[in-house]
Structures are given as structure tokens and as C-alpha cells.
Amino acid sequence: MESLSTVLMAVGLSADAFAVAMSSGLLIKHIKINKALKIALFFGGFQSLMPLLGWMAGLTFREILSSFDHWIAFGLLGIIGGKMIYESLTSDDDERRFNPLDTYTLTVLAIATSLDALAAGLGLAVIKTSIVLAVTTIGAITFSLCFLGVFIGHRFGNLFSKKIEIIGGSILIFIGSKILFEHLTI
């Protein structure tokens, strides 16, 4: 997978974490850089860890799956992207009051928003991409977007959250389709 696809995948995977970071920014009364850094570190860290774990699990099955690996990548990214779009269109807009800076809360949110990255890591192992580049890119982009997302959320509230998840899901579906198309046309 070339660098552009890796960047697009990272943006797609980070969309749900970005939306949560924006929501967190909305709830933080006195915004400071250290608060945004804490949120960004949790989300960026888990978004880096989960694809690595998925990739390691995928290595075990790579030889068995090599004849239909493109279908797996297409299916995983399509399901993840579709799930993101579906959830953004069907979720309630009720504000859930929680402390976005609580370590336990952040851990749960970071795990929940990085489960799609775990599945993507499995797909990365199957298509034999550079895991170091992917993990670094996913973590850095998620960190950066979440750091900005806290401030955007603080400033603008929930105006963008659903649109961001739709765009992120669409990017993942596009990448999955691209992988399938490339393998079927070779």
C-alpha cells in the first residue's frame, strides 16, 4: 500500500476518535494545551497499538489467506466504513455527560474508537504492507487530529461530528474498493 493510501486510511480510522475529541472539547470548561495533549495521546496511542496487534494476529494466517486477501481487506474496510457511516446517521444527538479527562473514561473511549484499527491491522498483514509506516502514520494523524479536535469542539461544538464520521467511513470504503480493484485487474 503506497503512502497516500496509508495516509487516507489513517484519516479514515481517526475520524471517530476525532469526533470524540471534538465532543470532549465541548465538555471541557477551561481548555488548556495539557488537556488536549492528554486526550490526543490516548487516542493516538491506541490507534497505533491496535493495528499492530491486528497485524501480528494476521501474520499467523497470511499464507492461508493469500489467495483471497484482497477480498478480506475489501470486506474489513467496507464493514468498518459502513459501520461508521451507519452509526453517524443513526446515533442520538443527546449529550452524554462524562469527564473526558478521566483516565478510565479516556481508556475506554480510546479502545472503543480504535477497534476498527485492530481490524484494519489484520487487513494490513494480509496485503503485506509496511506495518511501521502504517502504525506511525495512523498514530501521528490521529494524535494531530484529536489535538485539534479538542479545540475545534470547544469552539464550535457538535456541528461537524456526524459529517466527519461519514467522510471517514467513505474513505475506508474507497480504500477497500481500491485494493479489491487493483487485485482483480492485475
Coordinates of N, CA, C and O in Angstrom, one line a residue:
M1 N 0.9 -1.2 0.0 CA 0.0 0.0 0.0 C 0.9 1.2 0.0 O 1.8 1.4 0.8
E2 N 0.7 2.1 -0.9 CA 1.6 3.3 -1.0 C 1.2 4.3 0.1 O 0.2 4.2 0.8
S3 N 2.1 5.3 0.2 CA 1.9 6.3 1.3 C 0.6 7.0 1.3 O 0.0 7.2 2.3
L4 N 0.1 7.4 0.1 CA -1.1 8.1 0.0 C -2.3 7.3 0.6 O -3.1 7.8 1.4
S5 N -2.3 6.0 0.2 CA -3.4 5.1 0.7 C -3.2 5.0 2.3 O -4.3 4.9 3.0
T6 N -2.0 4.9 2.8 CA -1.8 4.8 4.2 C -2.3 6.1 4.9 O -3.0 6.0 5.9
V7 N -2.0 7.2 4.3 CA -2.5 8.5 4.9 C -4.0 8.5 4.9 O -4.7 8.9 5.9
L8 N -4.6 8.2 3.8 CA -6.1 8.2 3.7 C -6.7 7.2 4.7 O -7.7 7.5 5.3
M9 N -6.1 6.0 4.8 CA -6.6 5.0 5.8 C -6.5 5.6 7.2 O -7.4 5.5 8.0
A10 N -5.4 6.3 7.5 CA -5.2 6.8 8.8 C -6.2 7.9 9.1 O -6.8 8.0 10.2
V11 N -6.5 8.7 8.1 CA -7.6 9.8 8.3 C -8.9 9.1 8.5 O -9.7 9.5 9.4
G12 N -9.2 8.1 7.7 CA -10.5 7.4 7.9 C -10.6 6.7 9.3 O -11.6 6.8 9.9
L13 N -9.5 6.1 9.7 CA -9.6 5.4 11.0 C -9.6 6.4 12.2 O -10.2 6.1 13.2
S14 N -9.1 7.6 12.0 CA -9.0 8.5 13.1 C -10.3 9.4 13.2 O -10.5 10.1 14.1
A15 N -11.2 9.2 12.2 CA -12.4 10.0 12.2 C -13.3 9.9 13.4 O -13.8 10.9 14.0
D16 N -13.5 8.7 13.9 CA -14.3 8.5 15.1 C -13.6 9.1 16.4 O -14.2 9.7 17.2
A17 N -12.3 8.9 16.4 CA -11.6 9.5 17.6 C -11.6 11.0 17.5 O -11.7 11.7 18.5
F18 N -11.5 11.5 16.3 CA -11.6 13.0 16.1 C -13.0 13.5 16.6 O -13.0 14.5 17.3
A19 N -14.0 12.8 16.2 CA -15.4 13.2 16.6 C -15.5 13.2 18.2 O -16.1 14.1 18.8
V20 N -14.9 12.1 18.8 CA -15.0 12.0 20.3 C -14.1 13.2 20.9 O -14.5 13.8 21.9
A21 N -13.0 13.5 20.3 CA -12.1 14.6 20.8 C -12.9 15.9 20.7 O -12.8 16.7 21.6
M22 N -13.6 16.1 19.6 CA -14.4 17.3 19.5 C -15.5 17.4 20.6 O -15.7 18.4 21.2
S23 N -16.1 16.2 20.8 CA -17.2 16.2 21.8 C -16.5 16.5 23.2 O -17.1 17.1 24.1
S24 N -15.3 15.9 23.4 CA -14.6 16.2 24.7 C -14.3 17.7 24.8 O -14.5 18.2 25.9
G25 N -13.9 18.3 23.8 CA -13.6 19.7 23.8 C -14.8 20.5 24.1 O -14.7 21.6 24.8
L26 N -16.0 20.1 23.7 CA -17.2 20.8 24.0 C -17.5 20.7 25.5 O -18.0 21.7 26.1
L27 N -17.1 19.6 26.2 CA -17.4 19.5 27.6 C -16.4 20.0 28.5 O -16.7 20.2 29.7
I28 N -15.2 20.4 28.0 CA -14.2 20.9 28.9 C -14.4 22.4 29.1 O -14.4 23.2 28.1
K29 N -14.5 22.8 30.4 CA -14.8 24.2 30.7 C -13.6 25.1 30.4 O -13.8 26.1 29.7
H30 N -12.5 24.8 30.9 CA -11.3 25.7 30.8 C -10.3 24.9 29.9 O -9.6 24.1 30.5
I31 N -10.2 25.2 28.7 CA -9.4 24.4 27.7 C -7.9 24.9 27.9 O -7.7 26.1 28.0
K32 N -7.0 23.9 28.0 CA -5.6 24.2 28.1 C -4.9 23.1 27.2 O -5.4 22.1 26.9
I33 N -3.7 23.5 26.8 CA -2.9 22.6 25.9 C -2.7 21.2 26.6 O -2.8 20.2 25.9
N34 N -2.4 21.2 27.9 CA -2.1 19.9 28.5 C -3.4 19.0 28.5 O -3.3 17.7 28.4
K35 N -4.6 19.5 28.5 CA -5.8 18.7 28.5 C -6.0 18.1 27.1 O -6.3 17.0 26.9
A36 N -5.7 18.9 26.1 CA -5.8 18.5 24.7 C -4.7 17.4 24.4 O -5.0 16.4 23.7
L37 N -3.5 17.6 25.0 CA -2.4 16.7 24.8 C -2.8 15.3 25.4 O -2.5 14.3 24.8
K38 N -3.4 15.3 26.6 CA -3.8 14.1 27.2 C -4.8 13.3 26.3 O -4.6 12.1 26.1
I39 N -5.8 13.9 25.8 CA -6.8 13.3 25.0 C -6.1 12.8 23.7 O -6.3 11.6 23.3
A40 N -5.3 13.6 23.1 CA -4.7 13.2 21.8 C -3.7 12.0 22.0 O -3.6 11.2 21.2
L41 N -3.0 12.0 23.1 CA -2.0 10.9 23.4 C -2.8 9.6 23.6 O -2.3 8.6 23.1
F42 N -3.9 9.6 24.3 CA -4.7 8.4 24.5 C -5.2 7.9 23.1 O -5.0 6.7 22.8
F43 N -5.8 8.7 22.4 CA -6.4 8.3 21.1 C -5.3 7.9 20.1 O -5.4 6.8 19.5
G44 N -4.3 8.7 20.0 CA -3.2 8.4 19.1 C -2.4 7.1 19.5 O -2.1 6.3 18.6
G45 N -2.2 6.9 20.8 CA -1.5 5.7 21.2 C -2.3 4.5 21.0 O -1.7 3.5 20.5
F46 N -3.6 4.5 21.2 CA -4.4 3.3 21.0 C -4.6 3.0 19.5 O -4.6 1.9 19.1
Q47 N -4.7 4.1 18.7 CA -4.8 3.9 17.3 C -3.5 3.4 16.7 O -3.6 2.8 15.6
S48 N -2.4 3.6 17.3 CA -1.1 3.0 16.9 C -1.0 1.5 17.4 O -0.6 0.6 16.6
L49 N -1.4 1.2 18.6 CA -1.3 -0.1 19.2 C -2.2 -1.1 18.5 O -1.8 -2.2 18.2
M50 N -3.5 -0.7 18.3 CA -4.4 -1.7 17.8 C -4.1 -2.3 16.4 O -4.2 -3.5 16.2
P51 N -3.7 -1.5 15.4 CA -3.4 -2.1 14.1 C -2.2 -3.0 14.2 O -2.1 -4.0 13.5
L52 N -1.2 -2.7 15.1 CA -0.1 -3.5 15.3 C -0.5 -4.9 15.9 O -0.1 -5.9 15.4
L53 N -1.5 -4.9 16.8 CA -2.0 -6.1 17.4 C -2.7 -6.9 16.3 O -2.6 -8.2 16.2
G54 N -3.5 -6.2 15.5 CA -4.2 -6.9 14.4 C -3.3 -7.5 13.3 O -3.5 -8.6 12.8
W55 N -2.2 -6.7 13.1 CA -1.2 -7.1 12.1 C -0.5 -8.4 12.6 O -0.3 -9.3 11.8
M56 N -0.1 -8.4 13.9 CA 0.5 -9.6 14.4 C -0.4 -10.8 14.4 O 0.1 -11.9 14.0
A57 N -1.7 -10.7 14.6 CA -2.6 -11.8 14.5 C -2.7 -12.2 13.0 O -2.8 -13.4 12.7
G58 N -2.7 -11.2 12.2 CA -2.9 -11.5 10.7 C -1.7 -12.3 10.1 O -1.9 -13.0 9.2
L59 N -0.5 -12.1 10.7 CA 0.7 -12.8 10.2 C 0.5 -14.3 10.3 O 1.0 -15.0 9.5
T60 N -0.1 -14.7 11.3 CA -0.3 -16.1 11.6 C -1.1 -16.8 10.4 O -0.9 -17.9 10.1
F61 N -2.1 -16.0 9.9 CA -3.0 -16.6 8.9 C -2.7 -16.1 7.5 O -3.4 -16.5 6.5
R62 N -1.6 -15.4 7.3 CA -1.3 -14.8 6.0 C -1.2 -15.8 4.8 O -1.7 -15.6 3.8
E63 N -0.4 -16.8 5.0 CA -0.2 -17.8 4.0 C -1.5 -18.5 3.6 O -1.7 -18.8 2.4
I64 N -2.3 -18.8 4.6 CA -3.6 -19.5 4.3 C -4.5 -18.6 3.5 O -5.2 -19.0 2.6
L65 N -4.5 -17.3 3.8 CA -5.4 -16.3 3.2 C -5.0 -15.6 2.0 O -5.7 -14.8 1.4
S66 N -3.7 -15.9 1.5 CA -3.1 -15.1 0.4 C -3.9 -15.2 -0.9 O -3.9 -14.2 -1.7
S67 N -4.7 -16.2 -1.1 CA -5.4 -16.3 -2.4 C -6.7 -15.4 -2.4 O -7.2 -15.1 -3.5
F68 N -7.1 -15.0 -1.3 CA -8.3 -14.2 -1.3 C -8.1 -13.0 -0.3 O -9.1 -12.4 0.2
D69 N -6.9 -12.6 -0.1 CA -6.6 -11.5 0.8 C -7.2 -10.1 0.4 O -7.7 -9.4 1.2
H70 N -7.3 -9.9 -0.9 CA -7.9 -8.6 -1.4 C -9.4 -8.6 -1.0 O -9.9 -7.5 -0.7
W71 N -10.1 -9.7 -1.0 CA -11.5 -9.7 -0.6 C -11.6 -9.5 0.9 O -12.5 -8.8 1.4
I72 N -10.6 -10.0 1.7 CA -10.6 -9.7 3.2 C -10.4 -8.2 3.5 O -11.2 -7.7 4.2
A73 N -9.4 -7.6 2.8 CA -9.2 -6.2 3.0 C -10.4 -5.4 2.6 O -10.8 -4.5 3.3
F74 N -11.0 -5.7 1.4 CA -12.2 -5.0 1.0 C -13.3 -5.2 2.0 O -14.0 -4.2 2.3
G75 N -13.5 -6.4 2.4 CA -14.6 -6.7 3.4 C -14.4 -6.0 4.7 O -15.4 -5.3 5.2
L76 N -13.2 -6.1 5.3 CA -13.0 -5.4 6.6 C -13.1 -3.9 6.5 O -13.8 -3.3 7.3
L77 N -12.5 -3.3 5.5 CA -12.6 -1.8 5.4 C -14.0 -1.4 5.0 O -14.5 -0.4 5.5
G78 N -14.7 -2.2 4.2 CA -16.0 -1.9 3.8 C -17.0 -1.9 5.0 O -17.8 -1.1 5.2
I79 N -16.8 -3.0 5.8 CA -17.6 -3.1 7.0 C -17.4 -2.0 8.0 O -18.3 -1.4 8.6
I80 N -16.1 -1.7 8.3 CA -15.7 -0.7 9.2 C -16.3 0.7 8.7 O -16.9 1.4 9.5
G81 N -16.0 1.0 7.4 CA -16.5 2.2 6.9 C -18.0 2.3 6.9 O -18.6 3.4 7.3
G82 N -18.7 1.2 6.5 CA -20.2 1.2 6.5 C -20.7 1.4 7.9 O -21.7 2.1 8.2
K83 N -20.1 0.7 8.9 CA -20.5 0.9 10.3 C -20.3 2.3 10.8 O -21.2 2.8 11.5
M84 N -19.2 2.9 10.4 CA -19.0 4.3 10.8 C -20.1 5.2 10.2 O -20.7 6.1 10.9
I85 N -20.4 5.0 8.9 CA -21.5 5.8 8.3 C -22.8 5.6 8.9 O -23.6 6.5 9.3
Y86 N -23.1 4.3 9.1 CA -24.4 3.9 9.7 C -24.6 4.5 11.1 O -25.6 5.1 11.4
E87 N -23.6 4.4 12.0 CA -23.6 4.9 13.3 C -23.7 6.5 13.3 O -24.4 7.0 14.2
S88 N -23.1 7.1 12.4 CA -23.2 8.6 12.3 C -24.6 9.0 11.9 O -25.0 10.1 12.3
L89 N -25.3 8.2 11.2 CA -26.6 8.6 10.7 C -27.7 8.2 11.7 O -28.8 8.7 11.6
T90 N -27.4 7.2 12.5 CA -28.5 6.7 13.4 C -28.3 7.0 14.9 O -29.2 6.7 15.7
S91 N -27.2 7.5 15.3 CA -27.0 7.8 16.7 C -27.8 8.9 17.2 O -28.1 9.9 16.5
D92 N -28.1 8.9 18.5 CA -28.8 10.0 19.1 C -27.9 11.2 19.3 O -26.7 11.1 19.5
D93 N -28.4 12.4 19.3 CA -27.7 13.6 19.5 C -27.7 14.0 20.9 O -27.2 15.1 21.3
D94 N -28.3 13.2 21.8 CA -28.3 13.6 23.2 C -26.9 13.6 23.8 O -26.1 12.8 23.5
E95 N -26.6 14.7 24.5 CA -25.3 14.9 25.1 C -25.1 13.9 26.2 O -26.0 13.8 27.1
R96 N -24.0 13.2 26.2 CA -23.7 12.3 27.3 C -22.7 13.0 28.2 O -21.6 13.4 27.7
R97 N -23.1 13.2 29.4 CA -22.2 13.9 30.3 C -21.2 13.0 30.9 O -21.5 12.0 31.6
F98 N -19.9 13.2 30.6 CA -18.9 12.4 31.2 C -17.7 13.3 31.3 O -17.6 14.4 30.7
N99 N -16.7 12.9 32.1 CA -15.5 13.7 32.3 C -14.5 13.1 31.2 O -13.9 12.1 31.4
P100 N -14.3 13.9 30.1 CA -13.4 13.4 29.1 C -11.9 13.4 29.5 O -11.1 12.8 28.7
L101 N -11.6 13.9 30.6 CA -10.2 13.9 31.1 C -9.9 12.8 32.1 O -8.7 12.6 32.5
D102 N -10.9 12.1 32.5 CA -10.7 11.0 33.5 C -10.0 9.8 32.7 O -10.3 9.5 31.6
T103 N -8.9 9.3 33.4 CA -8.1 8.3 32.7 C -8.9 7.0 32.4 O -8.7 6.5 31.3
Y104 N -9.7 6.6 33.2 CA -10.6 5.4 32.9 C -11.5 5.7 31.7 O -11.6 4.9 30.8
T105 N -12.1 6.8 31.7 CA -13.0 7.2 30.6 C -12.2 7.3 29.3 O -12.7 6.8 28.3
L106 N -11.1 7.9 29.4 CA -10.3 8.1 28.2 C -9.8 6.7 27.6 O -9.8 6.5 26.4
T107 N -9.4 5.8 28.5 CA -9.0 4.5 28.1 C -10.1 3.7 27.4 O -10.0 3.2 26.3
V108 N -11.3 3.8 28.0 CA -12.5 3.1 27.4 C -12.8 3.7 26.0 O -13.0 3.0 25.0
L109 N -12.8 5.1 25.9 CA -13.1 5.7 24.7 C -12.0 5.4 23.6 O -12.3 5.2 22.5
A110 N -10.8 5.4 24.0 CA -9.7 5.1 23.1 C -9.8 3.7 22.6 O -9.5 3.5 21.4
I111 N -10.1 2.8 23.4 CA -10.2 1.4 23.0 C -11.4 1.3 22.0 O -11.3 0.7 20.9
A112 N -12.5 1.9 22.4 CA -13.8 1.8 21.6 C -13.6 2.4 20.2 O -14.0 1.9 19.2
T113 N -12.8 3.5 20.2 CA -12.7 4.2 18.9 C -11.5 3.6 18.0 O -11.3 3.9 16.9
S114 N -10.8 2.6 18.6 CA -9.7 2.0 17.9 C -9.9 0.6 17.5 O -9.0 -0.1 16.9
L115 N -11.1 0.1 17.8 CA -11.4 -1.3 17.4 C -11.4 -1.5 15.9 O -10.9 -2.5 15.4
D116 N -11.8 -0.5 15.1 CA -11.7 -0.5 13.7 C -10.2 -0.6 13.2 O -9.9 -1.2 12.2
A117 N -9.3 0.0 14.0 CA -7.9 0.0 13.6 C -7.4 -1.4 13.8 O -6.4 -1.9 13.1
L118 N -7.9 -2.2 14.8 CA -7.5 -3.5 15.0 C -7.8 -4.4 13.8 O -7.0 -5.1 13.3
A119 N -9.0 -4.2 13.3 CA -9.5 -5.0 12.1 C -8.7 -4.5 10.9 O -8.3 -5.4 10.1
A120 N -8.4 -3.3 10.8 CA -7.5 -2.8 9.7 C -6.1 -3.4 9.8 O -5.5 -3.7 8.7
G121 N -5.6 -3.5 11.0 CA -4.3 -4.2 11.1 C -4.3 -5.6 10.6 O -3.3 -6.0 10.0
L122 N -5.3 -6.3 10.8 CA -5.5 -7.7 10.2 C -5.4 -7.6 8.7 O -4.7 -8.4 8.1
G123 N -6.1 -6.6 8.1 CA -6.1 -6.5 6.7 C -4.7 -6.0 6.2 O -4.2 -6.5 5.1
L124 N -4.0 -5.2 7.0 CA -2.6 -4.8 6.6 C -1.7 -6.0 6.5 O -0.8 -6.1 5.7
A125 N -1.8 -7.0 7.4 CA -1.0 -8.1 7.4 C -1.2 -9.0 6.2 O -0.3 -9.5 5.6
V126 N -2.5 -9.0 5.8 CA -2.9 -9.8 4.6 C -2.3 -9.3 3.3 O -1.9 -10.0 2.4
I127 N -2.3 -7.9 3.2 CA -1.9 -7.3 1.9 C -0.4 -7.0 2.0 O 0.2 -6.4 1.1
K128 N 0.3 -7.4 3.0 CA 1.8 -7.3 3.2 C 2.3 -5.8 3.0 O 3.1 -5.5 2.2
T129 N 1.7 -4.9 3.8 CA 2.1 -3.5 3.8 C 3.1 -3.3 4.9 O 3.2 -4.1 5.8
S130 N 3.8 -2.2 4.9 CA 4.8 -1.8 5.9 C 4.0 -1.5 7.2 O 3.4 -0.4 7.2
I131 N 4.1 -2.3 8.2 CA 3.4 -2.0 9.5 C 4.0 -0.8 10.2 O 3.3 -0.1 10.8
V132 N 5.3 -0.6 10.1 CA 5.9 0.5 10.8 C 5.4 1.8 10.2 O 5.0 2.7 10.9
L133 N 5.3 1.9 8.9 CA 4.8 3.1 8.2 C 3.3 3.3 8.6 O 2.9 4.4 9.0
A134 N 2.6 2.2 8.5 CA 1.1 2.3 8.8 C 0.9 2.7 10.3 O 0.1 3.7 10.5
V135 N 1.5 2.1 11.2 CA 1.3 2.4 12.6 C 1.8 3.8 13.0 O 1.1 4.5 13.7
T136 N 2.9 4.2 12.5 CA 3.4 5.6 12.7 C 2.4 6.6 12.1 O 2.1 7.6 12.8
T137 N 2.0 6.4 10.9 CA 1.1 7.3 10.2 C -0.2 7.4 10.9 O -0.7 8.5 11.2
I138 N -0.8 6.2 11.3 CA -2.1 6.2 11.9 C -2.0 6.9 13.3 O -2.9 7.8 13.6
G139 N -1.0 6.6 14.0 CA -0.8 7.3 15.4 C -0.6 8.8 15.3 O -1.2 9.6 16.0
A140 N 0.3 9.2 14.3 CA 0.6 10.6 14.2 C -0.6 11.4 13.7 O -0.9 12.5 14.2
I141 N -1.3 10.9 12.7 CA -2.5 11.6 12.2 C -3.6 11.6 13.3 O -4.3 12.7 13.5
T142 N -3.9 10.5 13.9 CA -4.9 10.5 15.0 C -4.5 11.5 16.1 O -5.4 12.3 16.5
F143 N -3.3 11.5 16.5 CA -2.8 12.4 17.6 C -3.1 13.9 17.1 O -3.7 14.6 17.9
S144 N -2.7 14.2 15.9 CA -2.8 15.6 15.4 C -4.2 16.0 15.3 O -4.6 17.1 15.7
L145 N -5.1 15.1 14.7 CA -6.5 15.5 14.5 C -7.2 15.6 15.8 O -8.1 16.5 16.0
C146 N -6.9 14.7 16.8 CA -7.6 14.7 18.1 C -7.1 16.0 18.9 O -8.0 16.6 19.6
F147 N -5.9 16.3 18.8 CA -5.4 17.5 19.5 C -6.2 18.8 18.9 O -6.7 19.6 19.7
L148 N -6.3 18.9 17.6 CA -7.0 20.0 17.0 C -8.5 19.8 17.3 O -9.2 20.8 17.5
G149 N -9.0 18.6 17.3 CA -10.4 18.3 17.6 C -10.9 18.8 18.9 O -12.0 19.3 19.0
V150 N -10.1 18.7 19.9 CA -10.4 19.2 21.2 C -10.7 20.7 21.2 O -11.7 21.2 21.7
F151 N -9.9 21.4 20.5 CA -10.0 22.9 20.4 C -11.2 23.3 19.4 O -12.0 24.2 19.7
I152 N -11.4 22.5 18.4 CA -12.5 22.7 17.5 C -13.8 22.5 18.2 O -14.8 23.3 18.1
G153 N -13.9 21.4 18.9 CA -15.1 21.1 19.7 C -15.4 22.1 20.7 O -16.5 22.5 20.9
H154 N -14.4 22.6 21.4 CA -14.6 23.6 22.4 C -15.1 24.9 21.7 O -16.0 25.6 22.3
R155 N -14.7 25.2 20.5 CA -15.1 26.4 19.8 C -16.4 26.3 19.1 O -17.2 27.2 19.2
F156 N -16.6 25.1 18.4 CA -17.8 25.0 17.6 C -18.8 24.0 18.0 O -19.8 23.8 17.3
G157 N -18.5 23.2 19.0 CA -19.5 22.2 19.4 C -19.7 21.0 18.5 O -18.7 20.6 17.8
N158 N -20.8 20.5 18.4 CA -21.1 19.3 17.6 C -21.5 19.5 16.2 O -22.2 18.6 15.6
L159 N -21.2 20.6 15.6 CA -21.6 20.9 14.2 C -21.1 19.9 13.2 O -21.7 19.6 12.2
F160 N -19.9 19.4 13.4 CA -19.2 18.6 12.4 C -19.1 17.1 12.7 O -18.8 16.3 11.8
S161 N -19.5 16.7 13.9 CA -19.1 15.3 14.3 C -19.7 14.2 13.3 O -19.0 13.3 12.9
K162 N -21.0 14.3 12.9 CA -21.5 13.3 12.1 C -20.9 13.4 10.7 O -20.7 12.3 10.1
K163 N -20.7 14.5 10.2 CA -20.1 14.7 8.8 C -18.7 14.1 8.8 O -18.3 13.4 7.8
I164 N -17.9 14.3 9.9 CA -16.5 13.7 9.9 C -16.6 12.2 9.9 O -15.8 11.6 9.2
E165 N -17.5 11.6 10.6 CA -17.6 10.1 10.6 C -18.0 9.6 9.2 O -17.6 8.5 8.8
I166 N -18.9 10.3 8.6 CA -19.4 9.9 7.2 C -18.2 10.0 6.3 O -18.0 9.1 5.5
I167 N -17.4 11.1 6.3 CA -16.2 11.2 5.5 C -15.2 10.1 5.8 O -14.7 9.5 4.8
G168 N -15.0 9.9 7.0 CA -14.0 8.8 7.4 C -14.5 7.4 6.9 O -13.7 6.7 6.4
G169 N -15.7 7.1 7.1 CA -16.2 5.8 6.7 C -16.2 5.7 5.1 O -15.8 4.6 4.6
S170 N -16.4 6.8 4.4 CA -16.4 6.8 3.0 C -14.9 6.5 2.5 O -14.7 5.8 1.5
I171 N -14.0 7.2 3.2 CA -12.6 7.0 2.8 C -12.2 5.5 3.0 O -11.5 4.9 2.2
L172 N -12.6 4.9 4.1 CA -12.3 3.4 4.3 C -12.9 2.6 3.2 O -12.2 1.6 2.7
I173 N -14.1 2.8 2.9 CA -14.8 2.1 1.8 C -14.0 2.3 0.5 O -13.8 1.3 -0.3
F174 N -13.6 3.5 0.2 CA -12.9 3.8 -1.0 C -11.6 3.0 -1.1 O -11.2 2.4 -2.1
I175 N -10.8 3.0 0.0 CA -9.6 2.3 0.1 C -9.8 0.8 -0.1 O -9.1 0.1 -0.8
G176 N -10.8 0.2 0.6 CA -11.1 -1.2 0.4 C -11.5 -1.5 -1.0 O -11.0 -2.5 -1.6
S177 N -12.2 -0.7 -1.7 CA -12.6 -0.9 -3.1 C -11.4 -0.8 -4.0 O -11.3 -1.5 -5.0
K178 N -10.5 0.1 -3.7 CA -9.3 0.3 -4.5 C -8.4 -0.9 -4.4 O -7.9 -1.4 -5.4
I179 N -8.3 -1.5 -3.2 CA -7.5 -2.7 -3.0 C -8.1 -3.8 -3.8 O -7.4 -4.6 -4.5
L180 N -9.4 -4.0 -3.7 CA -10.0 -5.1 -4.5 C -9.9 -4.9 -6.0 O -9.5 -5.8 -6.7
F181 N -10.1 -3.7 -6.5 CA -10.0 -3.4 -7.9 C -8.6 -3.6 -8.4 O -8.4 -4.2 -9.5
E182 N -7.5 -3.2 -7.6 CA -6.2 -3.4 -8.0 C -5.8 -4.9 -8.1 O -5.1 -5.4 -9.1
H183 N -6.3 -5.7 -7.2 CA -6.0 -7.2 -7.3 C -6.8 -7.9 -8.4 O -6.3 -8.9 -8.9
L184 N -8.0 -7.4 -8.6 CA -8.8 -8.1 -9.7 C -8.4 -7.7 -11.1 O -8.7 -8.5 -12.0
T185 N -7.7 -6.6 -11.2 CA -7.3 -6.1 -12.6 C -5.9 -6.5 -12.9 O -5.4 -6.2 -14.0
I186 N -5.2 -7.1 -12.0 CA -3.8 -7.5 -12.2 C -3.7 -8.8 -12.9 O -4.4 -9.7 -12.8

